[in-house]
Each structure stands twice: as C-alpha cells, then as structure tokens.
mmCIF file of N, CA and C in Angstrom:
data_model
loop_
_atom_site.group_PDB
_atom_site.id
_atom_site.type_symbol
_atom_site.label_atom_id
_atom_site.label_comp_id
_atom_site.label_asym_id
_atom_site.label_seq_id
_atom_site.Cartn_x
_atom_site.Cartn_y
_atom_site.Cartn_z
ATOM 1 N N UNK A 1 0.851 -1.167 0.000
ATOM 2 C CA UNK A 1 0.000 0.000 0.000
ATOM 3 C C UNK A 1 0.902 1.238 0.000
ATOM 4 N N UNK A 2 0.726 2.295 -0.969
ATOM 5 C CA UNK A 2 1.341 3.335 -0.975
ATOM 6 C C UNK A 2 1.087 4.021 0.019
ATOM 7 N N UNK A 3 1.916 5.208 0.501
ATOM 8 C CA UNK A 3 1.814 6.374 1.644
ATOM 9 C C UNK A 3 0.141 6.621 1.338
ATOM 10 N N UNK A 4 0.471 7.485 -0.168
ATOM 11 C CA UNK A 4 -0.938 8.016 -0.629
ATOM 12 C C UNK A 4 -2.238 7.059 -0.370
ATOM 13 N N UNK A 5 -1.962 5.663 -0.564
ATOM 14 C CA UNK A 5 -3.559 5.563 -0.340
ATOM 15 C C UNK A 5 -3.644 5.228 0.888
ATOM 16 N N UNK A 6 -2.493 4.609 1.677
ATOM 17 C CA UNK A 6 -2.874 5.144 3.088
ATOM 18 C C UNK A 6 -3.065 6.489 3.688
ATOM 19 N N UNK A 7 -2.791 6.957 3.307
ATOM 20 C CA UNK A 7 -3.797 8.281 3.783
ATOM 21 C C UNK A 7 -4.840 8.903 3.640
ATOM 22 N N UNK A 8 -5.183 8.511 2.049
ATOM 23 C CA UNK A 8 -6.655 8.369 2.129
ATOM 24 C C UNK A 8 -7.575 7.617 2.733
ATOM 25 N N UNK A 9 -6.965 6.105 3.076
ATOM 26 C CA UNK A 9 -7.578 5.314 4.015
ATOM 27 C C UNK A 9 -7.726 5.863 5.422
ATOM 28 N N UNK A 10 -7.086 6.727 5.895
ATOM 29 C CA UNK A 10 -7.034 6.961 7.008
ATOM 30 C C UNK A 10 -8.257 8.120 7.107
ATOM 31 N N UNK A 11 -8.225 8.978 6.006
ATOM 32 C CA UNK A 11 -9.165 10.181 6.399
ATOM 33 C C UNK A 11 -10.442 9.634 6.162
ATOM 34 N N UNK A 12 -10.368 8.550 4.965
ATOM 35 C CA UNK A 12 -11.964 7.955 5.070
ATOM 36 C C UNK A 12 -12.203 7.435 6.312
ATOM 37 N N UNK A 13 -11.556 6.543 6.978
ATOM 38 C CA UNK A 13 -11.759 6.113 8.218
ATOM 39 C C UNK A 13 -12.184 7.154 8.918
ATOM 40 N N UNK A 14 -11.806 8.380 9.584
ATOM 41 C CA UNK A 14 -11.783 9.527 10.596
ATOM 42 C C UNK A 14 -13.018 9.825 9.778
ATOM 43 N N UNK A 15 -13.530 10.185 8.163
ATOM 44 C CA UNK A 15 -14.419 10.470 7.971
ATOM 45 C C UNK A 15 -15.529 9.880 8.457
ATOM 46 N N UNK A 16 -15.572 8.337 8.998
ATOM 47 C CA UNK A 16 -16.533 7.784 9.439
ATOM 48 C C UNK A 16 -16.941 7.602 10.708
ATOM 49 N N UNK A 17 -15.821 7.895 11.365
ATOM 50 C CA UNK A 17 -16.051 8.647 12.585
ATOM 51 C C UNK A 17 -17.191 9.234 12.727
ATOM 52 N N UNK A 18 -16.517 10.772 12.201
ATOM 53 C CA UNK A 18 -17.352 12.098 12.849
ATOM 54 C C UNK A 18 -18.545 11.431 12.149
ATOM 55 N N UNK A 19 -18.740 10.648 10.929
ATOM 56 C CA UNK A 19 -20.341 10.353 10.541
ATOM 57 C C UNK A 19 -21.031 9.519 11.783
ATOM 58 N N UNK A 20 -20.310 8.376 12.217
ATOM 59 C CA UNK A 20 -21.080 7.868 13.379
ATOM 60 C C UNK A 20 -21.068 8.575 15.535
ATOM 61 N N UNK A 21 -20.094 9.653 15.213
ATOM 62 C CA UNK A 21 -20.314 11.047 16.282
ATOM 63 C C UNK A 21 -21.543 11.581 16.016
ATOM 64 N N UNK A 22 -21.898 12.002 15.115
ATOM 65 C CA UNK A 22 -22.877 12.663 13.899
ATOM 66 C C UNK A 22 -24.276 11.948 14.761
ATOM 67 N N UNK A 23 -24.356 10.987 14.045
ATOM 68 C CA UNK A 23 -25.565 9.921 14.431
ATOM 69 C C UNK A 23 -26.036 9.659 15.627
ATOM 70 N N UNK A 24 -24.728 9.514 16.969
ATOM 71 C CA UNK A 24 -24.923 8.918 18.456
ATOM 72 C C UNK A 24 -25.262 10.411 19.063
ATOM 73 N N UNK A 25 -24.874 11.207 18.535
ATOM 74 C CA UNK A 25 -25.711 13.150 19.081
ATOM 75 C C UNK A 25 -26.904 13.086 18.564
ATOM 76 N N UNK A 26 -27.295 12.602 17.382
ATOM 77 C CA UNK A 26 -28.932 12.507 16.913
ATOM 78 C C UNK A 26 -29.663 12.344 17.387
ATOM 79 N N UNK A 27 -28.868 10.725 17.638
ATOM 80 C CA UNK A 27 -29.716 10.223 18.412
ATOM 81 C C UNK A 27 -30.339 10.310 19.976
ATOM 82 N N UNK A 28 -28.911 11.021 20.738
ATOM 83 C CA UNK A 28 -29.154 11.534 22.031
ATOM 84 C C UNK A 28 -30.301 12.610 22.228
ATOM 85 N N UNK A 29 -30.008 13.883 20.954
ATOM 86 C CA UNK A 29 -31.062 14.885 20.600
ATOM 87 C C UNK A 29 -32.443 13.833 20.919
ATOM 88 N N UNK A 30 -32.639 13.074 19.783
ATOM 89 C CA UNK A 30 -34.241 12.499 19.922
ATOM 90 C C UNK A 30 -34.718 11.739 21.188
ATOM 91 N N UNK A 31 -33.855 11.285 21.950
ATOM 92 C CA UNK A 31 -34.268 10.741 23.192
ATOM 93 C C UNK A 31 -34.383 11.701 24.229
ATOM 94 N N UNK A 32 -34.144 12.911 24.241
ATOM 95 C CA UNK A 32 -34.344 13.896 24.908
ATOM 96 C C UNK A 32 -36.191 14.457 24.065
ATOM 97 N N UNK A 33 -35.733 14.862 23.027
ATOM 98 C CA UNK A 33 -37.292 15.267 22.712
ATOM 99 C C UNK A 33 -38.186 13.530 22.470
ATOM 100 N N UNK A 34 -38.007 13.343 22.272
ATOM 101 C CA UNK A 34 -38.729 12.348 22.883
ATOM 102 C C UNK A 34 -39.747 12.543 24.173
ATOM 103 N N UNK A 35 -38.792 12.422 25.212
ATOM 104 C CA UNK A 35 -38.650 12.195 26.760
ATOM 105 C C UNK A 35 -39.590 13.709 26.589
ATOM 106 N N UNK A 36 -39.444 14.720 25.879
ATOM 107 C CA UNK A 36 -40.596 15.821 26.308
ATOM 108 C C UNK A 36 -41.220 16.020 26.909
ATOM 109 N N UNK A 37 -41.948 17.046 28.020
ATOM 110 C CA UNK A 37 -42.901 16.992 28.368
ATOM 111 C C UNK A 37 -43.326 18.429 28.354
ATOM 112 N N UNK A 38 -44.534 19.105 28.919
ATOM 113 C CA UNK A 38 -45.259 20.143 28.605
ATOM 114 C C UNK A 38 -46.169 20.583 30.061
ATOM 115 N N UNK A 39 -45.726 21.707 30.671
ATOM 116 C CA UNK A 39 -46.947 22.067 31.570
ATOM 117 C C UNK A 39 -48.281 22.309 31.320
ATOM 118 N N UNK A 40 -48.881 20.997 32.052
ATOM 119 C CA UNK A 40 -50.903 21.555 31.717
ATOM 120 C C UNK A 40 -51.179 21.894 32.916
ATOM 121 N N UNK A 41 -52.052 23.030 33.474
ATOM 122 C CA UNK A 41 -51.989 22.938 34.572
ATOM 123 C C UNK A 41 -51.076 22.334 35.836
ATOM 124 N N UNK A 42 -51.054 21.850 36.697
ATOM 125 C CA UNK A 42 -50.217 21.501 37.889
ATOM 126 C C UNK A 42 -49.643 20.365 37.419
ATOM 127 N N UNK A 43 -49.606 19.723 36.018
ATOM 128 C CA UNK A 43 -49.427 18.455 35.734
ATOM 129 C C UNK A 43 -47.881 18.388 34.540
ATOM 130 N N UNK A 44 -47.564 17.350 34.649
ATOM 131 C CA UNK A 44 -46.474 17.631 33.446
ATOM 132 C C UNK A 44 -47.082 16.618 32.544
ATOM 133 N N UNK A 45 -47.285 16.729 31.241
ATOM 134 C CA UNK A 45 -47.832 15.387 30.109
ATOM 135 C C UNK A 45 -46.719 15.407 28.793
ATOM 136 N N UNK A 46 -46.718 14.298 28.301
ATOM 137 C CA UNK A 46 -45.784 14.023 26.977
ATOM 138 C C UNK A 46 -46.293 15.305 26.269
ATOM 139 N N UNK A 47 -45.515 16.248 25.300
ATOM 140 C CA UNK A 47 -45.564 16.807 24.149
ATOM 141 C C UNK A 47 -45.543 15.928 23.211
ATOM 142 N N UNK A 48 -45.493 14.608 22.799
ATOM 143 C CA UNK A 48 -45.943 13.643 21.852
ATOM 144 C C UNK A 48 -46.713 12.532 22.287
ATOM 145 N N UNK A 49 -48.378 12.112 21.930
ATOM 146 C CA UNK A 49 -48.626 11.261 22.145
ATOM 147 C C UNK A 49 -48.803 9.892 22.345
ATOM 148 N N UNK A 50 -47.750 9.820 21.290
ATOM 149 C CA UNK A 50 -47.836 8.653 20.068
ATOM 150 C C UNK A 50 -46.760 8.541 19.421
ATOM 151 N N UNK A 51 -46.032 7.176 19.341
ATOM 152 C CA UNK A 51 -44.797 7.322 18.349
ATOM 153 C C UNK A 51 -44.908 8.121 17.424
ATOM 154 N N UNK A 52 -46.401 8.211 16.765
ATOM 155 C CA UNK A 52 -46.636 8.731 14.904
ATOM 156 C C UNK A 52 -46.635 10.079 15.402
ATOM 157 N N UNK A 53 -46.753 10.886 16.203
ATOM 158 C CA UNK A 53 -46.831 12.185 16.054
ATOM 159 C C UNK A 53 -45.347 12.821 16.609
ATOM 160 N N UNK A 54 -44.234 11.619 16.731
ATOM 161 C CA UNK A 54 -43.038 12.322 16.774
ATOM 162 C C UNK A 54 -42.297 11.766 15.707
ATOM 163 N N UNK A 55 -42.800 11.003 14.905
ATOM 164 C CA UNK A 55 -42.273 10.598 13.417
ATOM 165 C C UNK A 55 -43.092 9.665 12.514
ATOM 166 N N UNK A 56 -43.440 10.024 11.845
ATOM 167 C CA UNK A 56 -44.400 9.917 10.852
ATOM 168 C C UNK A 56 -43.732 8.971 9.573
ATOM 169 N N UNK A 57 -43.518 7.568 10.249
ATOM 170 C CA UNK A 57 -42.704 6.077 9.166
ATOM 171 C C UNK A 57 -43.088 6.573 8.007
ATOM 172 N N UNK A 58 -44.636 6.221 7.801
ATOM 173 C CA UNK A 58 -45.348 6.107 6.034
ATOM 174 C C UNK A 58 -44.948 7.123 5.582
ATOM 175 N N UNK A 59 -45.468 8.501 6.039
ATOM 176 C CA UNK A 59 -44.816 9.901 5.450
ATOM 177 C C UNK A 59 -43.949 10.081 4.641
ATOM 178 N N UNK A 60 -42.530 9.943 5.351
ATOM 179 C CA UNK A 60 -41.594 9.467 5.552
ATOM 180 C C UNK A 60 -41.033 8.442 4.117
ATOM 181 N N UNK A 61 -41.612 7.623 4.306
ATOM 182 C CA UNK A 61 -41.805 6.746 2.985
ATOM 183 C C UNK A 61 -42.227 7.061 1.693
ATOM 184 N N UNK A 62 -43.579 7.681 2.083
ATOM 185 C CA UNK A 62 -44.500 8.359 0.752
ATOM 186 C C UNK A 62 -43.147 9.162 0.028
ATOM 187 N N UNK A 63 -42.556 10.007 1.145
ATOM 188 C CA UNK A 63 -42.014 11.030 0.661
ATOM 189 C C UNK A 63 -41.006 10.722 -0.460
ATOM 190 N N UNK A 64 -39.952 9.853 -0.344
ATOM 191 C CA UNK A 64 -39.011 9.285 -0.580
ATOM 192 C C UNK A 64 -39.531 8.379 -2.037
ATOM 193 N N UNK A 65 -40.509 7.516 -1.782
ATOM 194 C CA UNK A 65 -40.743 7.472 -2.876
ATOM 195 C C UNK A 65 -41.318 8.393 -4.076
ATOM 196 N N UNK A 66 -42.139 9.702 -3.980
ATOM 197 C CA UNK A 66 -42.366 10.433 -4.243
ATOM 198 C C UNK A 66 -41.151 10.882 -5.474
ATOM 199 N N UNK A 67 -40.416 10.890 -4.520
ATOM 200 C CA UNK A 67 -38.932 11.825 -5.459
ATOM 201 C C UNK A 67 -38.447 10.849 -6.408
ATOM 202 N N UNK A 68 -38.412 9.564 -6.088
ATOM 203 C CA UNK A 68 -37.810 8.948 -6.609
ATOM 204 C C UNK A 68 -38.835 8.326 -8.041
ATOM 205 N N UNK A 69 -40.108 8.340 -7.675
ATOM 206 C CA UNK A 69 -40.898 8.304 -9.114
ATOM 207 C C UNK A 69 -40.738 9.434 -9.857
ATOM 208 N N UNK A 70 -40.753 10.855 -9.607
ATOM 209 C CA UNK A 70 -41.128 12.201 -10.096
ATOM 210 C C UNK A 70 -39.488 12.223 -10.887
ATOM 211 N N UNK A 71 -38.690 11.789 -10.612
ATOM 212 C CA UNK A 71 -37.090 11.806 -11.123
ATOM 213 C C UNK A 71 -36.832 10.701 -12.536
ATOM 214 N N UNK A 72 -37.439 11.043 -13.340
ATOM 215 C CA UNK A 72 -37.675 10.036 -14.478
ATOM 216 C C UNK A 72 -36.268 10.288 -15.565
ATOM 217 N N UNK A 73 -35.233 9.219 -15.180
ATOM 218 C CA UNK A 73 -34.490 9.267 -16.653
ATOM 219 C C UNK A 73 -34.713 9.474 -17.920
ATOM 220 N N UNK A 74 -34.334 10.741 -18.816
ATOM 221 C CA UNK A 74 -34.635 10.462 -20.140
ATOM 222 C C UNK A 74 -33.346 10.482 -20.647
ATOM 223 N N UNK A 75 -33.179 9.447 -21.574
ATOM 224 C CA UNK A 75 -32.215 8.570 -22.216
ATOM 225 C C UNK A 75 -32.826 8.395 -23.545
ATOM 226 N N UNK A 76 -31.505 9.632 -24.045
ATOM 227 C CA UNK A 76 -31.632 9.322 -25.751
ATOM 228 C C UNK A 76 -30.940 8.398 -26.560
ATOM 229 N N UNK A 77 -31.306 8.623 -28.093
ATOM 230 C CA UNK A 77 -30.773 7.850 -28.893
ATOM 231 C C UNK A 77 -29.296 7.147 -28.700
ATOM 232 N N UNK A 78 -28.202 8.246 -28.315
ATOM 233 C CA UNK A 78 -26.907 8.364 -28.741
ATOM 234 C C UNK A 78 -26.686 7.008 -27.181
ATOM 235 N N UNK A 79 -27.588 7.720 -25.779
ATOM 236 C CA UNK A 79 -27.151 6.975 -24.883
ATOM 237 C C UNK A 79 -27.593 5.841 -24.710
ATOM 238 N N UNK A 80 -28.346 5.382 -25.335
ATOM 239 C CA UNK A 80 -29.092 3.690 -25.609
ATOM 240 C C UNK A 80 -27.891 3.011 -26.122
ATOM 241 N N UNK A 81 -27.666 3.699 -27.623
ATOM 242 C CA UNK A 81 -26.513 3.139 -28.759
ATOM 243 C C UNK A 81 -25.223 2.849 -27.523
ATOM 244 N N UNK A 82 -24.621 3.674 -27.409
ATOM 245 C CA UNK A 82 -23.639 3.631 -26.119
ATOM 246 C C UNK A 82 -23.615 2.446 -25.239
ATOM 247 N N UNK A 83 -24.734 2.627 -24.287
ATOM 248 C CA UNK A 83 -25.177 1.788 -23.318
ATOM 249 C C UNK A 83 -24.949 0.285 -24.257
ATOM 250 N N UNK A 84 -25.623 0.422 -25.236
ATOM 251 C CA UNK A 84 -25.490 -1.175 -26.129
ATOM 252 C C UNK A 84 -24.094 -1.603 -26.367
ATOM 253 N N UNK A 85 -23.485 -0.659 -26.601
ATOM 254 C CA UNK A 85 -22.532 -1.532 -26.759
ATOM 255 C C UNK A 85 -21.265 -1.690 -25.476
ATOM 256 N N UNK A 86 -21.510 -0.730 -24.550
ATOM 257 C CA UNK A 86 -20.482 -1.239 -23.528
ATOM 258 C C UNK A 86 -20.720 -2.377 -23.154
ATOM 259 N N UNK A 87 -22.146 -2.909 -23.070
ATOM 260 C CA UNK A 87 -22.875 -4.081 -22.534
ATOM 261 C C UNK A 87 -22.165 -5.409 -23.551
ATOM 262 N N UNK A 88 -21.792 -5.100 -24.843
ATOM 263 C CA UNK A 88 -21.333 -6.087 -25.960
ATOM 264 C C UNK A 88 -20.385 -6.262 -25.175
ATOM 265 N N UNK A 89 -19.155 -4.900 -25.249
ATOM 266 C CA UNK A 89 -17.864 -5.015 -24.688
ATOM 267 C C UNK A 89 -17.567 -5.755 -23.268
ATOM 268 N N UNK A 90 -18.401 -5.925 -22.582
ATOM 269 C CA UNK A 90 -18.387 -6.497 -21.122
ATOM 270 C C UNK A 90 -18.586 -7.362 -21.184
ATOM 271 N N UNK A 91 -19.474 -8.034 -21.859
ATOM 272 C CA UNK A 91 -19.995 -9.499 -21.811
ATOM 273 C C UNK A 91 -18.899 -10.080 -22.244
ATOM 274 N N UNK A 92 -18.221 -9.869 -23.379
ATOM 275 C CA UNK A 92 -17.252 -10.884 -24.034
ATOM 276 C C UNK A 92 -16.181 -10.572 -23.047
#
C-alpha cells in the first residue's frame, strides 16, 4: 500500500467517525425530545402522544418514494446506442 492511499484510508476512516459522532448526538437529541414533556396545569404530560406524532414512518416513505418516481431518466438515442454496446464489450 502506498503512503498516498494510506492516507486516504485513514481520512476515510476519521471520515466515518465524525459520521457515526454525527448519528450517536442525533440520536441523544431524539431521546431527549422524545422524553418531552409540557406544563398543563399543575401536571407535566408528553408533548408527543404517540410514536406517529413524533415521526411519521409512512410519510416518511411516501415522501421518498415520491422523489424517486417524479425523477424520471430520459435517455436518448446516442445513450441507448452507447449503453449497447459497452454491454457487448463487457460481456465478451
């Protein structure tokens, strides 16, 4: 292994770090709002009732698929022709 790609190995690594630092603060954030609560009168009650009204799965889902139907490849002539034949070139 060269210097160089060890060192890129290394910053990807550290990059994945701070991504999973990133995530375990997220997640601390949401277990705190979560844990919410709200003065009603003399009483303290959840600010969320219900898993679904502190995250909304299907939504969530709808959404995602949403984008991903509305994002329609158009693929012309030249890139079909193309596409055909790298597919020749690979196979053999």
């Amino acid at each position: 292994m060269s210097l160089l790609e060890y060192s890129l190995r290394m910053e990807a690594f550290q990059l994945q770090q701070v991504d999973k630092h990133n995530e375990l603060h997220l997640q601390a954030w949401l277990n705190n709002a979560a844990g919410a609560t709200k003065e009603q009168g003399k009483k303290h009650v959840p600010v969320f009732k219900s898993y679904k009204d502190f995250f909304d799965y299907e939504k969530e889902l709808k959404e995602v698929t949403k984008a991903r139907n509305s994002t329609k490849i158009k693929i012309d002539q030249k890139t079909r022709r193309l596409a055909r034949l790298a597919s020749a070139v690979n196979s053999n």
